[in-house]
PDB file of C-alpha atoms in Angstrom:
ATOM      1  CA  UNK A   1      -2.825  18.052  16.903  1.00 32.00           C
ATOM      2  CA  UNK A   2       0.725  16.917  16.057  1.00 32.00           C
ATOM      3  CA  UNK A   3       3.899  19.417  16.530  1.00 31.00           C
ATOM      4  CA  UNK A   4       6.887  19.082  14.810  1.00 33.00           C
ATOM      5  CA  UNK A   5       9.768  20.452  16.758  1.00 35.00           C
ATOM      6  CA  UNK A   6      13.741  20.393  15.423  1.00 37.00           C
ATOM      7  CA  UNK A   7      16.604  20.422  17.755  1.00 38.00           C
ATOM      8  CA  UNK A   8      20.331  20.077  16.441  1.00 42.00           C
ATOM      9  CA  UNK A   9      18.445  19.337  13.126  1.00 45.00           C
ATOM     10  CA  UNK A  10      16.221  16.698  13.911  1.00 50.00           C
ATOM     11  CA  UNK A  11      12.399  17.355  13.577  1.00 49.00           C
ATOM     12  CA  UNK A  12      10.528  15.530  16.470  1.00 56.00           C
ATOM     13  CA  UNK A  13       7.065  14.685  16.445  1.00 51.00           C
ATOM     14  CA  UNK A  14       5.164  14.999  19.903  1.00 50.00           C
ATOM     15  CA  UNK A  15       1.480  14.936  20.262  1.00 51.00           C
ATOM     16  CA  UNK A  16      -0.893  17.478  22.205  1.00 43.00           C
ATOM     17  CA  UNK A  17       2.018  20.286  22.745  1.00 36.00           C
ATOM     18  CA  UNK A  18       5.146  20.620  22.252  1.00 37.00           C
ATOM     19  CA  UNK A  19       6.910  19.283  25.023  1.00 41.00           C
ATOM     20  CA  UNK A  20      10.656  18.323  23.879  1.00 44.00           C
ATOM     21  CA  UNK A  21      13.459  20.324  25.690  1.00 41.00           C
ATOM     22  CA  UNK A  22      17.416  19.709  23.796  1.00 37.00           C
ATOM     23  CA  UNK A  23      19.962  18.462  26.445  1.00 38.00           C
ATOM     24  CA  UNK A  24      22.972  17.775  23.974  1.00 36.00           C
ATOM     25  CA  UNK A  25      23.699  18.121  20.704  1.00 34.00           C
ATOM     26  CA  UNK A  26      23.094  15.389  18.610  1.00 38.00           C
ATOM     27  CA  UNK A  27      25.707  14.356  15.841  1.00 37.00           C
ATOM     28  CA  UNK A  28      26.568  11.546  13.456  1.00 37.00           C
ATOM     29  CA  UNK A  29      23.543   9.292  11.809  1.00 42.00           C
ATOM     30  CA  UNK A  30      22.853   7.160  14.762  1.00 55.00           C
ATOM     31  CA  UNK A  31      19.518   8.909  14.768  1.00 55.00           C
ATOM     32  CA  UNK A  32      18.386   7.906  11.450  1.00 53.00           C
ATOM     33  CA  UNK A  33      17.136   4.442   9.785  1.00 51.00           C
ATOM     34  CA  UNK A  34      19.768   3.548   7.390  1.00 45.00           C
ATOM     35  CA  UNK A  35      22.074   7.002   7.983  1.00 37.00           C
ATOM     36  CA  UNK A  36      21.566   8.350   4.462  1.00 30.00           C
ATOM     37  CA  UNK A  37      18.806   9.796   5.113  1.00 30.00           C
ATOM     38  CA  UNK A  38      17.628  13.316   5.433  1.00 27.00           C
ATOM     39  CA  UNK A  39      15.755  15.022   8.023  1.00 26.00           C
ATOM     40  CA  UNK A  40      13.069  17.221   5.889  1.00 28.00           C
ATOM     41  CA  UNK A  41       9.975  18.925   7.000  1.00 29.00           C
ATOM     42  CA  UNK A  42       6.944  17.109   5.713  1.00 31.00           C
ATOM     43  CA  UNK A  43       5.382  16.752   2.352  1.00 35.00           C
ATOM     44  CA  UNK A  44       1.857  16.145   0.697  1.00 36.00           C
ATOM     45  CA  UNK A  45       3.254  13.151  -0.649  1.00 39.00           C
ATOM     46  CA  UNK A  46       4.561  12.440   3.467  1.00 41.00           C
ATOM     47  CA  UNK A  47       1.220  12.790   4.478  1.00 39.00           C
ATOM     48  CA  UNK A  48      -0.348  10.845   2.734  1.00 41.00           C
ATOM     49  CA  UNK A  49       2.265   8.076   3.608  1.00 42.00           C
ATOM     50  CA  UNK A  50       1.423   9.234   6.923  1.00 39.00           C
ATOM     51  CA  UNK A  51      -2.154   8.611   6.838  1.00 39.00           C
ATOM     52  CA  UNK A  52      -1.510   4.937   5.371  1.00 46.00           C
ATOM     53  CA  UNK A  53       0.821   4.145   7.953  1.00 55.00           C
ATOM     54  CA  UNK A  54       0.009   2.264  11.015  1.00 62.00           C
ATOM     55  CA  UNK A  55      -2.107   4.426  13.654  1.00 78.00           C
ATOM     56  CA  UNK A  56       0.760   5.739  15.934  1.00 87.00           C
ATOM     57  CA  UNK A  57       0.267   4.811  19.635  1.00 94.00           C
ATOM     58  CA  UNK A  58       0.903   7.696  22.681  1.00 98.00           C
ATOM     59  CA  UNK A  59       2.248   7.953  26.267  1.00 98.00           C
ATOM     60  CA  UNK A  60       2.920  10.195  28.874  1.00 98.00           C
ATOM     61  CA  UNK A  61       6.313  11.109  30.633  1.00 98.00           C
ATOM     62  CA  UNK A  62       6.406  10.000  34.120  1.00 98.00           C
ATOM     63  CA  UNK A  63      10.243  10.644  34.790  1.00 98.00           C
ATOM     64  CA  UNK A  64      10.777  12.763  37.841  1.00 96.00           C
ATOM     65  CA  UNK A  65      11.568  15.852  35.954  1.00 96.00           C
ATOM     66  CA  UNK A  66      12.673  14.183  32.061  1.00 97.00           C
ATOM     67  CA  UNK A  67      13.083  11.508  29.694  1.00 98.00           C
ATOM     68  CA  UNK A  68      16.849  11.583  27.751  1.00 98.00           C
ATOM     69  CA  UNK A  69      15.944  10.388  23.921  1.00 98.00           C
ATOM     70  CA  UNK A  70      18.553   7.623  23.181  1.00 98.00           C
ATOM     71  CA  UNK A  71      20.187   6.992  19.401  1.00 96.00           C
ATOM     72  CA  UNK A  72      19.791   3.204  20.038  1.00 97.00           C
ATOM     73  CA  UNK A  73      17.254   1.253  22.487  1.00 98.00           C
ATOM     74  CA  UNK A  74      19.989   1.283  25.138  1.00 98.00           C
ATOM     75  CA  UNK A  75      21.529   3.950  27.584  1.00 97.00           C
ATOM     76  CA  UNK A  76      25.235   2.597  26.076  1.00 97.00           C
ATOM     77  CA  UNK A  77      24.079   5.402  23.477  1.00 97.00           C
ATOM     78  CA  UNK A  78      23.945   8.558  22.374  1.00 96.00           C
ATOM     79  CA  UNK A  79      21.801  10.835  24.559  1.00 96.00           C
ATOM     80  CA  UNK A  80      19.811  12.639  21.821  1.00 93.00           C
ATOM     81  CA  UNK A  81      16.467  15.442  23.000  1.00 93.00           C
ATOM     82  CA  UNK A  82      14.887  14.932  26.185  1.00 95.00           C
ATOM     83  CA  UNK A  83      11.083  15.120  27.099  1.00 97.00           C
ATOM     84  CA  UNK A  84       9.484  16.906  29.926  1.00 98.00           C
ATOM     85  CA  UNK A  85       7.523  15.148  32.816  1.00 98.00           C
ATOM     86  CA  UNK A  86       3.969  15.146  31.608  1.00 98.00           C
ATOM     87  CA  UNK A  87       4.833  15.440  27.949  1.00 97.00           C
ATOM     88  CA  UNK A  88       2.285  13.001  25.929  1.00 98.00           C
ATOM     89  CA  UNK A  89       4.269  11.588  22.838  1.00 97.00           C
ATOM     90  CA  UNK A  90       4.072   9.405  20.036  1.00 96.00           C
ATOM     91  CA  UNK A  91       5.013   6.070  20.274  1.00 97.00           C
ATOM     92  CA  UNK A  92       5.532   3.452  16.718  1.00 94.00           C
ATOM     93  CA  UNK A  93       6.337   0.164  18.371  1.00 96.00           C
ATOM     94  CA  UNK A  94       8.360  -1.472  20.707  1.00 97.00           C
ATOM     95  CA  UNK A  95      11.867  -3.718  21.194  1.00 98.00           C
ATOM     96  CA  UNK A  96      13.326  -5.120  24.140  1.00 99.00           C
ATOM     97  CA  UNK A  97      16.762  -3.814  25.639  1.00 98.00           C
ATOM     98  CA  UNK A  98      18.822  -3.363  28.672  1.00 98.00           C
ATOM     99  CA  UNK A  99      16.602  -3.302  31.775  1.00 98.00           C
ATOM    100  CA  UNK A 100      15.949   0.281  33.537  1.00 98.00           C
ATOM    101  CA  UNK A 101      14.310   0.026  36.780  1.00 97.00           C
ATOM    102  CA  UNK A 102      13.274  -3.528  36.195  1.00 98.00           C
ATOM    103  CA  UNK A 103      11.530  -2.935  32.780  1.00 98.00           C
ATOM    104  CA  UNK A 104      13.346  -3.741  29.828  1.00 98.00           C
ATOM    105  CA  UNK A 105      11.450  -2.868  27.147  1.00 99.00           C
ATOM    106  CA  UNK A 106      12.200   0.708  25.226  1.00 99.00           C
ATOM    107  CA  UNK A 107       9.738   2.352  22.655  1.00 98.00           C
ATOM    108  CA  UNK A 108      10.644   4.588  19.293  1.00 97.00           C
ATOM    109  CA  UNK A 109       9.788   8.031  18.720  1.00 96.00           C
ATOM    110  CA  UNK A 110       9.361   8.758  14.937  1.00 93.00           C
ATOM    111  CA  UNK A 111      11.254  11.371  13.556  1.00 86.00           C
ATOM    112  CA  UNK A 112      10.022  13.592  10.529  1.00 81.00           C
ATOM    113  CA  UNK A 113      12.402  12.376   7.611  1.00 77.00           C
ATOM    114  CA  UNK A 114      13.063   8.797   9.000  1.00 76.00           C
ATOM    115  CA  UNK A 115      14.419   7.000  11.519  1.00 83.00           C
ATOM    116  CA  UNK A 116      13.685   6.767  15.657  1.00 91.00           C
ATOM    117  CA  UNK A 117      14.761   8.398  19.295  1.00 96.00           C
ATOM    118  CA  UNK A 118      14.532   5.589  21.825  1.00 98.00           C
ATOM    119  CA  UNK A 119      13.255   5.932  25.386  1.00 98.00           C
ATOM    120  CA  UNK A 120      12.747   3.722  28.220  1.00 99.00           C
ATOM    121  CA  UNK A 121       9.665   2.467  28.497  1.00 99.00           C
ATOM    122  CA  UNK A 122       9.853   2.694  32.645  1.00 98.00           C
ATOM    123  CA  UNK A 123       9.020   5.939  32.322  1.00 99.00           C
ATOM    124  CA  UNK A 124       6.536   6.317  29.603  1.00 99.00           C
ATOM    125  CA  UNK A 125       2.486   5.319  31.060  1.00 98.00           C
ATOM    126  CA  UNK A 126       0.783   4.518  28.170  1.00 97.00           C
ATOM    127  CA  UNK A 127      -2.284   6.717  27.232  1.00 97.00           C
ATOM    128  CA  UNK A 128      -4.459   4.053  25.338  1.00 96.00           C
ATOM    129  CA  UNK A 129      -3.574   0.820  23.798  1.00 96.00           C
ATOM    130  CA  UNK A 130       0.762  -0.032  24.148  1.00 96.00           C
ATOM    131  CA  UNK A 131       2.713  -0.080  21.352  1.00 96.00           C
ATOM    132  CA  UNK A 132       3.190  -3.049  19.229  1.00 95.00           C
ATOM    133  CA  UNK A 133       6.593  -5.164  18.953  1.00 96.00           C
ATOM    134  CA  UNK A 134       8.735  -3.825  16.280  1.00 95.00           C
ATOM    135  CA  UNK A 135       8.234  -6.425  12.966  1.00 90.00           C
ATOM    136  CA  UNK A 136       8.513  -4.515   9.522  1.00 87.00           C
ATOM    137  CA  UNK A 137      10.404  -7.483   7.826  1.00 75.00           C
ATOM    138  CA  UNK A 138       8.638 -10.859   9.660  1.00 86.00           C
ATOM    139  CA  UNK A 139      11.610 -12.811  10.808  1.00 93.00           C
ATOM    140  CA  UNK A 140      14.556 -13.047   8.207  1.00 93.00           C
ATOM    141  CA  UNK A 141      16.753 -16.409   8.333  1.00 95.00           C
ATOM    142  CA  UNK A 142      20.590 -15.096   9.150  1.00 95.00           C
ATOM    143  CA  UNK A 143      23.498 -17.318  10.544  1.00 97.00           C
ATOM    144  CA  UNK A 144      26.131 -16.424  12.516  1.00 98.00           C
ATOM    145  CA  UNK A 145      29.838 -16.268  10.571  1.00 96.00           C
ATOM    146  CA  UNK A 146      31.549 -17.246  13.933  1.00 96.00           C
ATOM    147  CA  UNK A 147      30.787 -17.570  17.362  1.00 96.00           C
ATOM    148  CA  UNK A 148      29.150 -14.266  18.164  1.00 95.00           C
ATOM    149  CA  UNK A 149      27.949 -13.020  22.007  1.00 97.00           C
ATOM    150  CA  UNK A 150      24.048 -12.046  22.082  1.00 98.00           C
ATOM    151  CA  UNK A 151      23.760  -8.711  24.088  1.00 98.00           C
ATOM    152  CA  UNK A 152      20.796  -7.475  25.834  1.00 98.00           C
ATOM    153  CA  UNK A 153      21.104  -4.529  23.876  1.00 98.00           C
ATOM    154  CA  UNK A 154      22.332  -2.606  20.807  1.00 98.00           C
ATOM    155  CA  UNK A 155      26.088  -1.914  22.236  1.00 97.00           C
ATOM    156  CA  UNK A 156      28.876  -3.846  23.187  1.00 97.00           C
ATOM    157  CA  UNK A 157      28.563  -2.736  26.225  1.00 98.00           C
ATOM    158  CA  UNK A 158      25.302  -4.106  27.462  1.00 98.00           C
ATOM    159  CA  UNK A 159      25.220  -7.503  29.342  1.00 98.00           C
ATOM    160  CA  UNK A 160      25.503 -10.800  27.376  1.00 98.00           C
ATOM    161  CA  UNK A 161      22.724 -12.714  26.997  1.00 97.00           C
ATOM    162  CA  UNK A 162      24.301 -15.982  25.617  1.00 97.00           C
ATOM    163  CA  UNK A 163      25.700 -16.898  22.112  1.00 97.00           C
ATOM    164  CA  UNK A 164      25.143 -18.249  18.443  1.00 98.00           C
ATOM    165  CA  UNK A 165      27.497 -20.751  17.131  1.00 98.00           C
ATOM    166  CA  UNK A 166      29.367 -20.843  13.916  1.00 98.00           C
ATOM    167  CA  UNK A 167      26.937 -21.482  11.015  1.00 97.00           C
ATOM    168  CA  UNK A 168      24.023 -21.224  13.826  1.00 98.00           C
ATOM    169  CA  UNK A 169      20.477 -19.679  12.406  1.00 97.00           C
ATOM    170  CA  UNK A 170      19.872 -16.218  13.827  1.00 97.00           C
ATOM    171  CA  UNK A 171      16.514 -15.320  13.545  1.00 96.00           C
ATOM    172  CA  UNK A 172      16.203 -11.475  12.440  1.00 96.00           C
ATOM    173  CA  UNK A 173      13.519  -9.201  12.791  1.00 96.00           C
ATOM    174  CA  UNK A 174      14.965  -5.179  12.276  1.00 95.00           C
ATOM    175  CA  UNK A 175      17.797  -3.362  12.841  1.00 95.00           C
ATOM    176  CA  UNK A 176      19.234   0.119  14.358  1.00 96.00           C
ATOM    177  CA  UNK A 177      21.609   2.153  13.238  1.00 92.00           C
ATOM    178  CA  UNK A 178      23.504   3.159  10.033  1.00 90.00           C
ATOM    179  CA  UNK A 179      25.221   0.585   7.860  1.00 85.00           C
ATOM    180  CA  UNK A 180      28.473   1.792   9.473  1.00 85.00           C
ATOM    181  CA  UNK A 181      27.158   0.687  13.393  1.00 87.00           C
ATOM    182  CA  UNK A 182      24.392  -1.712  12.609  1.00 95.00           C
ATOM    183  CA  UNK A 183      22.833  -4.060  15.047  1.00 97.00           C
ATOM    184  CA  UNK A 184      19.891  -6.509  14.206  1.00 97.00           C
ATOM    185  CA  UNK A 185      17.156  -7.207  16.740  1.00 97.00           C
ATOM    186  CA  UNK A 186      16.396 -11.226  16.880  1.00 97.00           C
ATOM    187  CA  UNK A 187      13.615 -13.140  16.958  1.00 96.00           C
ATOM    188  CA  UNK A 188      14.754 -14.156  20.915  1.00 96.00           C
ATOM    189  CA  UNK A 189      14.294 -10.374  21.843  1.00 97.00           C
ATOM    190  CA  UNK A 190      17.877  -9.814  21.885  1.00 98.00           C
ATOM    191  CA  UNK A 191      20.542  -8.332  20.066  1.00 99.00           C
ATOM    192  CA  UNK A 192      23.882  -8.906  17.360  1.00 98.00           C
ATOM    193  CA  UNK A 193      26.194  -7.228  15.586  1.00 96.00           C
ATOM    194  CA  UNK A 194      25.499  -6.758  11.748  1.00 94.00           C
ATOM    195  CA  UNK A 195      28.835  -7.473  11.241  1.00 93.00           C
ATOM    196  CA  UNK A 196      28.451 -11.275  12.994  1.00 94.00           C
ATOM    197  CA  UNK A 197      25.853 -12.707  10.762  1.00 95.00           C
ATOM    198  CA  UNK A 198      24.829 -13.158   7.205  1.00 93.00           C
ATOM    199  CA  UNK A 199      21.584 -12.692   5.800  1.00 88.00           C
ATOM    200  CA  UNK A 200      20.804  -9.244   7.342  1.00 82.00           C
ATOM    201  CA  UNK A 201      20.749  -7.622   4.208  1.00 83.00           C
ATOM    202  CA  UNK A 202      16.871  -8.481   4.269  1.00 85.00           C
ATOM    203  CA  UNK A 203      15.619  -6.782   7.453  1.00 90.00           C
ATOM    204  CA  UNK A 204      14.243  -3.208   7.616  1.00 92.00           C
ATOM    205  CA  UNK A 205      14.883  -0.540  10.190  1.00 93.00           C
ATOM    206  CA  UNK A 206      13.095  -1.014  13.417  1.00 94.00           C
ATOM    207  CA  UNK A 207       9.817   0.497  12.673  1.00 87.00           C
ATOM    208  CA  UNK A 208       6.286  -0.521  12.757  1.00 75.00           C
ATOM    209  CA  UNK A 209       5.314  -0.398   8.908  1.00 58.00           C
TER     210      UNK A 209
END
């Protein structure tokens, strides 16, 4: 049995109970796919979308006492709802990010309406098969406008992980945030700016449909 559960208006989906406790208030669009998009409760016709969408995969909270929900695969952002130790979730798929505890992968938590919380996947045991890497779009051809720094992660902030040259193929695969603060998972696991390549305008949100 799935739960839907809304804190500063987002509607969370958890599996088995309803285990999501609301640290902070959660503002701006960083939350949702494309940030146009509104958090509703769900339909007939979003079941049945639902029901044709990939089977969602599930873990279970192993933080000390909880998991902070992140806006972006990356503790650089916005801490969104947290989850309580032994909480069982739904998980879509996968990207890699900034490592926590020596594990640098993070998974998304659908949200009712669109879009994904992010949590570290150190602390998430997985209860059945893992999660698949996030691919909606294949890999879309961008290049880089100038010299650009690769990050580990969605933010500025995180580490740099090399960089693309001027006129360089990027490799795409999905992308976080609204148009405003967009940044494009690549096909080397890492991360750029919207705003440093072209091309991007053919990627989807980091989902796994």
């Amino acid at each position: 049995m799935t739960h839907s559960t809304r804190f500063a208006g987002l509607s969370i989906r958890t599996a088995g109970t309803v285990a999501a406790v609301a640290t902070s208030a959660v503002g701006g669009g960083g939350f949702l796919g494309g940030g146009n998009q509104a958090v509703a409760a769900p339909s007939s016709s979003g079941a049945q979308a639902a029901r044709s969408a990939p089977a969602l995969r599930h873990g279970i909270v192993t933080a000390r006492t909880s998991l902070t929900g992140r806006s972006f695969p990356t503790t650089h952002s916005e801490a969104g709802p947290s989850f309580r130790r032994g909480a069982r979730i739904d998980l879509d798929c996968k990207v890699h990010g900034p490592s926590v505890g020596g594990n640098d992968l993070w998974y998304g938590i659908p949200i009712t309406g669109g879009g994904r919380i992010w949590v570290a996947a150190k602390y998430v045991a997985n209860d059945g098969p893992a999660p698949d890497f996030c691919r909606p779009s294949g890999t879309v051809s961008g290049h880089a406008r100038a010299t650009v720094t690769v990050r580990r992660g969605p933010s500025s902030a995180d580490a740099a992980a090399g960089r693309y040259t001027r006129g360089q193929r990027v490799g795409l695969v999905c992308f976080v945030g609204p148009t405003t603060h967009r940044w494009h998972y690549t096909d080397r696991g890492r991360w750029v700016s919207s705003t440093a390549v072209s091309g991007a305008g053919a990627t989807r949100f980091c989902a796994d449909a």
